[in-house]
Short mmCIF file of C-alpha atoms and ligand atoms in Angstrom, two decimals:
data_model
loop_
_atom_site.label_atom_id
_atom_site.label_comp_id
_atom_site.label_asym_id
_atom_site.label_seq_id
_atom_site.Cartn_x
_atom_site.Cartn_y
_atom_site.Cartn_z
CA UNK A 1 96.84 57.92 93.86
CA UNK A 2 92.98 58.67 94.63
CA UNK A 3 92.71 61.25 97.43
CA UNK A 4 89.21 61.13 97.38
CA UNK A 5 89.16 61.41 101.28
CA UNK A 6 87.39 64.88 102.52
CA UNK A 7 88.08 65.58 106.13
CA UNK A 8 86.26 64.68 108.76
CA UNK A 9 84.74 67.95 109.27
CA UNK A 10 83.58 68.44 105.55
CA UNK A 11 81.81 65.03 106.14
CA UNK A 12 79.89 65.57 109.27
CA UNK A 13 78.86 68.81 107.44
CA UNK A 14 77.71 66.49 104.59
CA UNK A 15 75.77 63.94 106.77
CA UNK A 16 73.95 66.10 108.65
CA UNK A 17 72.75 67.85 105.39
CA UNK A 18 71.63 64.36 104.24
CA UNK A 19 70.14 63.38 107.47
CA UNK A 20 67.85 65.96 106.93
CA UNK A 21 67.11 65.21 103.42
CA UNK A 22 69.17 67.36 101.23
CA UNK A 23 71.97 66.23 99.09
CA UNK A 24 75.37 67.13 99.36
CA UNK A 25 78.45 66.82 97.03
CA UNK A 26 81.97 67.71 97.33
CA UNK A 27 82.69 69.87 94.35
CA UNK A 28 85.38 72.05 92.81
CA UNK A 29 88.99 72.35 92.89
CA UNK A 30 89.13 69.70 96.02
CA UNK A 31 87.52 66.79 93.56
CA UNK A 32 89.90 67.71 91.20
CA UNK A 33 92.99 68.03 92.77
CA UNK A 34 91.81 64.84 95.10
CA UNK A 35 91.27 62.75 91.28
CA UNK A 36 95.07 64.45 90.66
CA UNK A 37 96.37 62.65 93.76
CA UNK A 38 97.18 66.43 94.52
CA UNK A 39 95.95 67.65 97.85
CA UNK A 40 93.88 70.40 98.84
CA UNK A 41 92.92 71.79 101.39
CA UNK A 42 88.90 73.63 101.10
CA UNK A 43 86.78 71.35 100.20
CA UNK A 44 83.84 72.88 98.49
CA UNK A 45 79.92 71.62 99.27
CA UNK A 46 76.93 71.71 97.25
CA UNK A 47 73.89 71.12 98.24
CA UNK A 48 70.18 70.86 97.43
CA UNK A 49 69.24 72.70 100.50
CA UNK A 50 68.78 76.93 100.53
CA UNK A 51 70.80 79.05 102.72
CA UNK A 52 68.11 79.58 104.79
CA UNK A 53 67.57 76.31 105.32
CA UNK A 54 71.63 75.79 105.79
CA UNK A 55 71.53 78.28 108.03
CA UNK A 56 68.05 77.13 109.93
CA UNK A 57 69.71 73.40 110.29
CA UNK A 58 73.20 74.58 111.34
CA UNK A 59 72.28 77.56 113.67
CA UNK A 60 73.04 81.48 113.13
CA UNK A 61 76.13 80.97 115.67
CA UNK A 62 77.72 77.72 113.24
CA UNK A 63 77.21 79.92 110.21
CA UNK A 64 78.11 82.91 108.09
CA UNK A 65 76.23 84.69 105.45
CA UNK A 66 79.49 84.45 102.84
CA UNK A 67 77.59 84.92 99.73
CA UNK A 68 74.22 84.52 100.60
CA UNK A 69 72.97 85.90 97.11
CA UNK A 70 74.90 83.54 95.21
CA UNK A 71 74.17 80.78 97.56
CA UNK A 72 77.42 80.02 99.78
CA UNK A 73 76.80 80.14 103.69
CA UNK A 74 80.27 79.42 105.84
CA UNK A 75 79.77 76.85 108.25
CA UNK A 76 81.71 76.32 111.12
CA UNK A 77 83.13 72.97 112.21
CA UNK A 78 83.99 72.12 115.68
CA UNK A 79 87.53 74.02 115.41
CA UNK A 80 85.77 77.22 113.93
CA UNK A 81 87.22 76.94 110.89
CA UNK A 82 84.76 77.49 108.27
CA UNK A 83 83.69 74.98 105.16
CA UNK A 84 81.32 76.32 102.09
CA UNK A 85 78.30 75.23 101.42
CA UNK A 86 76.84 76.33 98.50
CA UNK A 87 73.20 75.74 97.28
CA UNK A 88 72.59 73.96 93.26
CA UNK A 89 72.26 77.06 91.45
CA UNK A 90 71.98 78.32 87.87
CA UNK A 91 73.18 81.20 86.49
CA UNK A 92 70.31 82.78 84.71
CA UNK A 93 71.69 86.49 83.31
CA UNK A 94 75.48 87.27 83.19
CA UNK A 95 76.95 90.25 81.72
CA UNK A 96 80.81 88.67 81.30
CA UNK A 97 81.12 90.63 84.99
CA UNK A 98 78.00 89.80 87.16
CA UNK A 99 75.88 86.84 87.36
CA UNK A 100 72.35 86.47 89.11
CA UNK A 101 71.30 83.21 89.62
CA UNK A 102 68.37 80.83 90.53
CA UNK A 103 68.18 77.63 93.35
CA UNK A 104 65.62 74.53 93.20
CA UNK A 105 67.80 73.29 91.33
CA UNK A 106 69.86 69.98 90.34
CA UNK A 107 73.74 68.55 90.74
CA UNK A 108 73.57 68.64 87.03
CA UNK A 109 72.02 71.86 86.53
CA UNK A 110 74.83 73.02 88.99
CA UNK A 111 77.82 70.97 87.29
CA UNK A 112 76.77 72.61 84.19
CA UNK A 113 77.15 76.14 85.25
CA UNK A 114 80.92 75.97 86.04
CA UNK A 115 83.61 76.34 83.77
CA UNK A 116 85.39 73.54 83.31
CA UNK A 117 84.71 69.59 82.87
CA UNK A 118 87.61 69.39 84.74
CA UNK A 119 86.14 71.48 87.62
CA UNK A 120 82.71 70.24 87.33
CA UNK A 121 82.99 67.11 88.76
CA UNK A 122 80.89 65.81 92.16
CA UNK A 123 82.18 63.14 94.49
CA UNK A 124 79.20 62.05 97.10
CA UNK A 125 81.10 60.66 100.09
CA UNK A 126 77.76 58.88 101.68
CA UNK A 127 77.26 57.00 98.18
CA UNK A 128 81.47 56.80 97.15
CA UNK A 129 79.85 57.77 93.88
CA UNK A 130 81.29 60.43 90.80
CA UNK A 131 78.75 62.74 88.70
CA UNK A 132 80.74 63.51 86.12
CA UNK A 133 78.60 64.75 83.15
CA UNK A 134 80.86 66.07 81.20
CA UNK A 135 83.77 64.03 81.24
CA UNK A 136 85.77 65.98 83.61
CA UNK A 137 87.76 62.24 84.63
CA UNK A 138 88.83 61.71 81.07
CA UNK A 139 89.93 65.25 80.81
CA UNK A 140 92.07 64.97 83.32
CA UNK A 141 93.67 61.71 81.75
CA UNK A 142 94.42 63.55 78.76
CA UNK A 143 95.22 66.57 80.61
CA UNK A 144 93.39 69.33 78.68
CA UNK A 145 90.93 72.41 79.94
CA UNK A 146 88.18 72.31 78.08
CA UNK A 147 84.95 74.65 78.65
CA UNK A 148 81.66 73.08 79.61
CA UNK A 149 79.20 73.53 76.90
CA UNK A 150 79.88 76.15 73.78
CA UNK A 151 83.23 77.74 74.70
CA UNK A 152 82.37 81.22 73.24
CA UNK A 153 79.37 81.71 75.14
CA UNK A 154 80.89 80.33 78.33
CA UNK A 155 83.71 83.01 77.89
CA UNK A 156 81.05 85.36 77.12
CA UNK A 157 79.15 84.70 80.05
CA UNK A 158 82.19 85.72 82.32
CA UNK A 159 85.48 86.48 80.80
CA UNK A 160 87.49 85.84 83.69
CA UNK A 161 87.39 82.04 82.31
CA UNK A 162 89.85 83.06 79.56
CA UNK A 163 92.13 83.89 82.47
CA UNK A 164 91.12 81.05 85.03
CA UNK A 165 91.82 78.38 82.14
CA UNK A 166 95.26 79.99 81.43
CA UNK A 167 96.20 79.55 85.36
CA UNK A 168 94.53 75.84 85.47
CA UNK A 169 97.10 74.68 82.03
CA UNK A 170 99.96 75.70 82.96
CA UNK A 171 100.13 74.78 86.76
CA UNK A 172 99.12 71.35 86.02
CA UNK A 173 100.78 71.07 82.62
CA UNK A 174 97.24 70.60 80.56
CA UNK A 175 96.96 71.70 77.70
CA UNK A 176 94.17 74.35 76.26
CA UNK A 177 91.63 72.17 73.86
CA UNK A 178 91.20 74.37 70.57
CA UNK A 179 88.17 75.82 70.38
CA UNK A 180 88.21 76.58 74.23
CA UNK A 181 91.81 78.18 73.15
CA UNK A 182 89.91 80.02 70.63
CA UNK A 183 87.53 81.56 72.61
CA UNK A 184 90.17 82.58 75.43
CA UNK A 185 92.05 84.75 72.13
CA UNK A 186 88.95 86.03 71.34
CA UNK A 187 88.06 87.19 74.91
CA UNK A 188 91.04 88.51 75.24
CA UNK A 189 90.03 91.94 73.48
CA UNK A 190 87.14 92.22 76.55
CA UNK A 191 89.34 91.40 79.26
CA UNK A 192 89.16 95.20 80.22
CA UNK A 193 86.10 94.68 81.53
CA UNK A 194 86.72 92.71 84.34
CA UNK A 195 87.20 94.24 87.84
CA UNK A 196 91.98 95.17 88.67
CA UNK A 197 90.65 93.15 91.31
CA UNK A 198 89.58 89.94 89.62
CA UNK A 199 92.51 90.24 87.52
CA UNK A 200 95.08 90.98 90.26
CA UNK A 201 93.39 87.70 91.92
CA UNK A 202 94.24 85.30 88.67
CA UNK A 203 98.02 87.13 88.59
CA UNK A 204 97.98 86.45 92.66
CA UNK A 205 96.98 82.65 92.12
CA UNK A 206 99.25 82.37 89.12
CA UNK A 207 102.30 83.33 91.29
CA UNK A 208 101.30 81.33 93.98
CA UNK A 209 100.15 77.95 92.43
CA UNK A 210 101.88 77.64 89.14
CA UNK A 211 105.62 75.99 89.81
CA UNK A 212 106.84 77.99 86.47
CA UNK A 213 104.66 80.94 85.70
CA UNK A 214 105.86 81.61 82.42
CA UNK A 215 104.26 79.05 81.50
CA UNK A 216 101.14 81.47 81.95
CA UNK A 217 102.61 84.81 80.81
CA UNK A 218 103.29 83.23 77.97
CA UNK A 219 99.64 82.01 77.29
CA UNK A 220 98.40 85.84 78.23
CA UNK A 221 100.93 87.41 75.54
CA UNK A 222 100.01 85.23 73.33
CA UNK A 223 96.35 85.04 73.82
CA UNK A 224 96.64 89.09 73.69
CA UNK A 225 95.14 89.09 77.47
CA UNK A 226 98.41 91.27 78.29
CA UNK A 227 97.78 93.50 75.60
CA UNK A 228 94.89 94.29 76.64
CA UNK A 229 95.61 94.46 80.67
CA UNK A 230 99.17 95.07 81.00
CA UNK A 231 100.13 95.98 77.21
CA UNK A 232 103.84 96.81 78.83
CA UNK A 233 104.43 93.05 79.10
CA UNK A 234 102.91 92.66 75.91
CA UNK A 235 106.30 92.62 74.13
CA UNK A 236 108.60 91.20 76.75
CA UNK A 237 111.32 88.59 75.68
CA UNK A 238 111.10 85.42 77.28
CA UNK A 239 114.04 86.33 79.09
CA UNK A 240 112.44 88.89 81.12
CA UNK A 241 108.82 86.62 81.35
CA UNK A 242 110.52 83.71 82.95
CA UNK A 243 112.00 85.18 85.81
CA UNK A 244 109.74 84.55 88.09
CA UNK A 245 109.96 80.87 87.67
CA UNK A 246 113.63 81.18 89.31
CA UNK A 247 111.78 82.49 92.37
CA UNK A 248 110.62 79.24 94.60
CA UNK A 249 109.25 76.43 94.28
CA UNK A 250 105.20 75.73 95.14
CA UNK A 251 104.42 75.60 98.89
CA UNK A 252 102.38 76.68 101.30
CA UNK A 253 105.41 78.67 103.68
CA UNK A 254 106.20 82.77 102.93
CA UNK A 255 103.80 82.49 100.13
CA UNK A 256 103.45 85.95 100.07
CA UNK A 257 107.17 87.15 99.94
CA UNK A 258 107.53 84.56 97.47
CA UNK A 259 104.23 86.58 95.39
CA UNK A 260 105.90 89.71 95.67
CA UNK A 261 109.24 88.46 94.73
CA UNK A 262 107.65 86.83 91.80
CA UNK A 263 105.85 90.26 90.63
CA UNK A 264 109.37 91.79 91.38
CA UNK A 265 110.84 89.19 88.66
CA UNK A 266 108.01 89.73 86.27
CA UNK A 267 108.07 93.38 86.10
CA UNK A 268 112.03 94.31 86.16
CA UNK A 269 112.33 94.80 82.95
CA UNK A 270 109.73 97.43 83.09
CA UNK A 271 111.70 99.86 85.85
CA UNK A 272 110.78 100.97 89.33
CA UNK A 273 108.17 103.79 88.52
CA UNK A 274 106.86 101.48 85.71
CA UNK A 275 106.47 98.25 87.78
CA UNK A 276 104.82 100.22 90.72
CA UNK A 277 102.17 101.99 88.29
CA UNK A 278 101.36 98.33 86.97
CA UNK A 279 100.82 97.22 90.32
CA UNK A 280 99.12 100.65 91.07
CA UNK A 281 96.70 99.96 88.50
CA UNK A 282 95.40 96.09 89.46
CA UNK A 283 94.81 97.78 93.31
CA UNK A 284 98.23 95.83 94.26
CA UNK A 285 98.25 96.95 98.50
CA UNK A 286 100.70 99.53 99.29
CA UNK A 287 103.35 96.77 101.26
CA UNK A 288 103.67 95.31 97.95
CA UNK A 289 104.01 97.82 96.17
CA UNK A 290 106.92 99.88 97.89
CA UNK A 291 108.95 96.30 98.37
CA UNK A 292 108.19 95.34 94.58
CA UNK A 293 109.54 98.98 93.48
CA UNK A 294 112.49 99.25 96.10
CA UNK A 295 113.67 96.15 94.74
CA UNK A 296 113.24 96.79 91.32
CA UNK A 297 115.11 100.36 92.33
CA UNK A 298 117.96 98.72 93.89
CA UNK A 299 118.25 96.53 90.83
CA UNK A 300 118.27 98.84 87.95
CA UNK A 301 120.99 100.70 90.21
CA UNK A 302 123.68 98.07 91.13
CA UNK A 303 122.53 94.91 88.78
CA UNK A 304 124.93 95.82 85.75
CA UNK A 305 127.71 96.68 88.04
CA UNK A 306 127.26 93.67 89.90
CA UNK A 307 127.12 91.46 86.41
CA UNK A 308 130.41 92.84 85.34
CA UNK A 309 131.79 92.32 88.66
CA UNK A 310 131.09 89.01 88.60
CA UNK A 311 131.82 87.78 85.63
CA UNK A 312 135.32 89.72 85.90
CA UNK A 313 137.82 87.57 86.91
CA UNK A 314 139.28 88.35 90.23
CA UNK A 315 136.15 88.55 92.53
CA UNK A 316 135.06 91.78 93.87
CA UNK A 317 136.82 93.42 97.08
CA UNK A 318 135.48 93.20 100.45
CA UNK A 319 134.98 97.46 99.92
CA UNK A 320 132.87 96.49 97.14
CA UNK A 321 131.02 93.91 98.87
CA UNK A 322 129.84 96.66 101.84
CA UNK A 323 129.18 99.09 99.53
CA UNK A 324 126.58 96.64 97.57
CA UNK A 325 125.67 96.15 100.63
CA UNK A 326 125.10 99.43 102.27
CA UNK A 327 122.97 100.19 98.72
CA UNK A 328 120.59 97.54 99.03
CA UNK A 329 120.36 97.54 102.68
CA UNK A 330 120.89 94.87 105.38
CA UNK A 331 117.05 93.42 105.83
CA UNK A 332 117.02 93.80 101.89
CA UNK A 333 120.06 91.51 100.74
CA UNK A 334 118.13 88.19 100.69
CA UNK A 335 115.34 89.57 98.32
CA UNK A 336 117.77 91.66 96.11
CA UNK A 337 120.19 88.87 95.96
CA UNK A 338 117.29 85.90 95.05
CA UNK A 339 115.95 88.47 92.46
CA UNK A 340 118.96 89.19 90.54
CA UNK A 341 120.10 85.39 90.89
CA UNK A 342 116.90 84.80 88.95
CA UNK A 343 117.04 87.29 86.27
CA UNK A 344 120.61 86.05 85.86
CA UNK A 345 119.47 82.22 85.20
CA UNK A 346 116.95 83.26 83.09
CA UNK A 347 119.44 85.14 81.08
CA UNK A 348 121.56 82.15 81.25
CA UNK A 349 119.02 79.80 80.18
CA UNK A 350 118.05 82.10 76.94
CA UNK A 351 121.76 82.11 76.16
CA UNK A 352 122.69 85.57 77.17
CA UNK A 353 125.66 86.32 79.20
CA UNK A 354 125.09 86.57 82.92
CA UNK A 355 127.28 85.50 86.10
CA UNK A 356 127.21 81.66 86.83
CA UNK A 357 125.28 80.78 89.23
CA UNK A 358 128.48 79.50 91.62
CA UNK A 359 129.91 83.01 91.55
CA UNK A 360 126.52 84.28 92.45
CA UNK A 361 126.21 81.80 95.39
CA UNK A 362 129.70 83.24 96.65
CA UNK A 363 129.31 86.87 96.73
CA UNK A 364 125.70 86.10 98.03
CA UNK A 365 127.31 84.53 101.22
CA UNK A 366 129.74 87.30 101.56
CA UNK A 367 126.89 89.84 101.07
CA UNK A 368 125.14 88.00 103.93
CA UNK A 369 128.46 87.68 106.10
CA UNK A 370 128.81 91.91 105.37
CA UNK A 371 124.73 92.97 106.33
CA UNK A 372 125.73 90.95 110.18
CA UNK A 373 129.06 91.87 110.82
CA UNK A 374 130.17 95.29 108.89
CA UNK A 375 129.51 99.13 109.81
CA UNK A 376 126.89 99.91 106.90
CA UNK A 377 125.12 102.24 108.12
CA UNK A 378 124.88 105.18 109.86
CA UNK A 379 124.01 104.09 113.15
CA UNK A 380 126.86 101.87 113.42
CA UNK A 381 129.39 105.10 112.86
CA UNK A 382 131.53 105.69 115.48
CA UNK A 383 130.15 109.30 115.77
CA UNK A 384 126.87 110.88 115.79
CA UNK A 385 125.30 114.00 114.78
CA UNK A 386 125.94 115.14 118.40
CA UNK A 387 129.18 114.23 118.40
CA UNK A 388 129.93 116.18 115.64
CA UNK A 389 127.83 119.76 116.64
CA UNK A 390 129.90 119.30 119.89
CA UNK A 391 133.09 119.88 117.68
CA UNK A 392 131.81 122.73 116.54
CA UNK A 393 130.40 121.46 112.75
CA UNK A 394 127.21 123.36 112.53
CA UNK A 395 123.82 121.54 111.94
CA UNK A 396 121.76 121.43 108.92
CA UNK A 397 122.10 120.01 105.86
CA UNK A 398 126.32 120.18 105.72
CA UNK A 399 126.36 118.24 108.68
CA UNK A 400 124.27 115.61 106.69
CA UNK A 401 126.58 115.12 103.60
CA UNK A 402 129.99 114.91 106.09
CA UNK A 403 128.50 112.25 108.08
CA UNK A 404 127.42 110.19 104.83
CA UNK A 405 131.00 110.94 103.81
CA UNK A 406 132.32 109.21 106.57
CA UNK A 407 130.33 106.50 106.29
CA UNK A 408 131.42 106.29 103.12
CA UNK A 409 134.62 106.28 104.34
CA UNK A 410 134.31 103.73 106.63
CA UNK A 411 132.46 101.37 104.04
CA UNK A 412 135.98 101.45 102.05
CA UNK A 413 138.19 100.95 105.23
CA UNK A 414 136.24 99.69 108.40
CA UNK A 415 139.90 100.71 110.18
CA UNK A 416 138.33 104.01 110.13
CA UNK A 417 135.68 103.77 112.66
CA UNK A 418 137.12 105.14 115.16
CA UNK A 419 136.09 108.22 117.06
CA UNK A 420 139.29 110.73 116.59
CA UNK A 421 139.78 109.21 112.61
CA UNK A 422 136.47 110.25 112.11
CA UNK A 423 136.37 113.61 114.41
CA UNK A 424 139.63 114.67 112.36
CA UNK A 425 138.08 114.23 109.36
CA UNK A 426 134.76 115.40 109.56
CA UNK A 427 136.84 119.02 110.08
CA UNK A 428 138.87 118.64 107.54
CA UNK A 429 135.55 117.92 105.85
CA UNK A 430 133.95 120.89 107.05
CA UNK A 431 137.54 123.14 106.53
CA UNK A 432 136.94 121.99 102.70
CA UNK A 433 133.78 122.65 102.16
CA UNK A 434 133.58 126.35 104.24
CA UNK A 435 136.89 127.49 101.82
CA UNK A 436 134.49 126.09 98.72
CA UNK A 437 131.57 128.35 100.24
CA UNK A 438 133.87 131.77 100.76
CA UNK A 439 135.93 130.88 97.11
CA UNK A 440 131.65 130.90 95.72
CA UNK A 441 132.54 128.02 93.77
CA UNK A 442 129.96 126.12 96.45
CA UNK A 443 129.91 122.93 98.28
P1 ATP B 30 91.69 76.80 93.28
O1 ATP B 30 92.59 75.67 93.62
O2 ATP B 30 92.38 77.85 92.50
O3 ATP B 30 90.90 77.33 94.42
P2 ATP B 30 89.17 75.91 92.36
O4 ATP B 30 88.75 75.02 91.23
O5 ATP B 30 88.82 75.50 93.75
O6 ATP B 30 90.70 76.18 92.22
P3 ATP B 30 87.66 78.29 92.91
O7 ATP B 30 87.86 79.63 92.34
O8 ATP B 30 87.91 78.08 94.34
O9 ATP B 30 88.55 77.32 92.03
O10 ATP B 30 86.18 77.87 92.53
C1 ATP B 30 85.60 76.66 92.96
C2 ATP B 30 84.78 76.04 91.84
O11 ATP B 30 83.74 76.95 91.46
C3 ATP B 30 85.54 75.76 90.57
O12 ATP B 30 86.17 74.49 90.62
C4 ATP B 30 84.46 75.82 89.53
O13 ATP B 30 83.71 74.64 89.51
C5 ATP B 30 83.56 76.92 90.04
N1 ATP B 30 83.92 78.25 89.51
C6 ATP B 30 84.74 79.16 90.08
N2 ATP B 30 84.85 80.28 89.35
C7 ATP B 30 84.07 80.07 88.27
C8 ATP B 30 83.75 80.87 87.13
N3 ATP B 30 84.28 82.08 86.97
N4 ATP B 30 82.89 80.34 86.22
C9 ATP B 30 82.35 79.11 86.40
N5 ATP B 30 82.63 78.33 87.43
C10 ATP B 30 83.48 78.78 88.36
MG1 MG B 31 89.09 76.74 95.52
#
């Protein structure tokens, strides 16, 4: 199926360019995906014209100075959602981090620059016409990556390639040509010197593009681009690598829960304070962060338990249920409950023991049943801190621990929540733990 259809918006953009007497191609991912029968949604221009002169022709208001240095201006389309048009350009000095580059000059000169034939392939929708110098089209028929030009100095020139070519195989199932593969292993020692940033970027796109990203962890371990960027994951069984593929399918809805789910999968093996100094390191934001290490938290906590439990055979009690519950938190139980359901299945599928999937579902529904209907949490008590200073329990930190207890309490028998229960017993609570204090054996 040939999607070769830009929008109207990218076209006017186009035909105005031409009207005035530059060229302009669609270029990039779009042509590719389009020539995939995939869709996508920016599609890319290139043009002969400068940004001053993009700018000059569509206005200062219609246009922003994106990446005016490296040629790209934002235009505007009716809608004010912005399209990028990017003047031919060269690269003329890179150091494998930075490139500067030169205009005036052509498509070809242009295609040549980018990284792969499969990305370096024009579509001209005035003429319905390919450039395709490097055999991008065939490429794509035999599904490989290949580099433009000499793959060593291409990787050389900027070695977040070795990465980028990783992320383009395995989402659409290519595979690496050999001496393009060659060059990515022996990049792989430089990778340090790209930007946490670029790198988080390729991990970001890699979670949110490729259906199974194992597919891609496993090309960085065994490239050696992990050892050299995240040498914990180095070593990890393919257990532990492929659980983020058990964490949603491709699509454009809560992509970024689904991201930070999937770095959650990826980096459970490692531990809480492990995974967050992992994320800490590639300038992950601070959202992510906390949720990927809570998670991870809650999991190293309650995920063996809950294995046992489940594979046992009579299923666990409703008690058990809240107090799983009550660990993880109500708002939590749909994340905690996804991730361990995938870290199970890829157990499963590597032949270890793990909980079958239909057991999972169950106690997953009950969990969810539990977080809407059952007293889990301290504001739900029957009684308050008030209620209890008003019965004479001193506040402070003793006051603290007996109203967990009686949550606690009330987790294993919700027939408990009731205001003189729980009054009774937060003094005989309090009875207990002053005779402890006078006895000096403490609390
Ligand atoms: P995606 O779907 O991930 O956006 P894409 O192919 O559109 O894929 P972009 O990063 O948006 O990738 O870049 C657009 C185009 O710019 C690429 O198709 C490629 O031609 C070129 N390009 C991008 N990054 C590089 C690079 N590091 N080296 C050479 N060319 C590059
Ligand atoms: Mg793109």
């Amino acid at each position: 199926m040939n999607r070769l259809h830009p929008p109207t918006a990218v076209l006017e953009i186009a035909d105005r360019l031409e009207e005035s007497g530059f060229e302009a191609w669609c270029v990039g991912g779009a042509v590719r995906d389009a020539l995939l029968g995939h869709e996508h949604l920016d599609w890319d221009l290139a043009t002969s014209a400068t940004p001053v002169q993009v700018r000059e022709l569509f206005g200062a208001r219609r246009t922003i100075p994106v990446g005016v240095e490296f040629g790209t201006v934002g235009v505007l389309d009716r809608d004010g959602v912005m399209h990028e048009v990017t003047t031919f350009r060269r690269d003329v000095k890179t150091d494998g981090r930075h490139a500067e580059v030169e205009f005036g000059v052509s498509l070809e000169d242009d295609l040549a620059r980018r990284d792969f034939t499969i990305n370096a392939i024009a579509y001209s929708p005035r003429l319905v016409e390919l450039r395709d110098p490097f055999g991008g089209q065939d490429d794509l028929v035999r599904k490989v990556v290949r580099a433009v030009g000499d793959p060593e100095a291409r990787m050389r020139e900027d070695r977040l390639r070795a990465l980028r070519a990783i992320r383009f195989a395995s989402r659409f199932g290519f595979a690496i040509d050999p001496p393009t593969y060659d060059a990515i292993a022996s990049s792989a020692a430089f990778l340090g010197r790209l930007s946490p940033e670029r790198v988080k970027q390729e991990l970001d796109k890699t979670m949110e593009q490729v259906r199974r990203p194992s597919t891609a962890l496993a090309l960085w371990q065994s490239s050696g681009a992990f050892q050299t960027l995240i040498p914990k994951l180095h070593g990890l069984p393919r257990a532990a690598l492929s659980v983020p593929d058990y964490l949603g399918v491709p699509g454009l809805r809560h992509r970024p829960a689904r991201r930070t789910l999937r770095y959650a999968g990826m980096l459970a093996r490692l531990g809480a304070q492990e995974a967050g100094a992992v994320l800490t390191a590639l300038r992950g934001s601070r959202q992510e962060i906390q949720t990927v290490v809570a998670l991870i938290d809650r999991w190293r906590a309650l995920g063996d338990e809950m294995a046992a439990a489940l594979t046992a055979a009579p299923p666990p009690t409703d008690a058990v249920v809240r107090r799983w519950v009550a660990a993880i938190g109500r708002l939590q139980v749909g994340a905690f409950m996804r991730l361990a359901s995938a870290i199970w299945q890829a157990a499963r599928a590597q032949g270890e023991p793990a909980p079958e999937l239909s057991a999972v579902r169950a106690v997953y529904r009950r969990m969810q049943r539990s977080a809407f209907r059952d007293i889990i949490d301290l504001g739900s008590l029957a009684v308050d801190g008030d209620d209890l200073r008003r019965a004479g329990i001193p506040p402070g930190p003793g006051l603290g621990k007996i109203l967990q207890a009686l949550l606690t309490a009330v987790i294993d028998d919700p027939g408990r929540n009731a205001t003189d229960w729980l009054l009774q017993e937060a003094m005989r609570l309090q009875g207990a733990a002053s005779a402890g204090n006078a006895d000096g054996s403490g609390a």
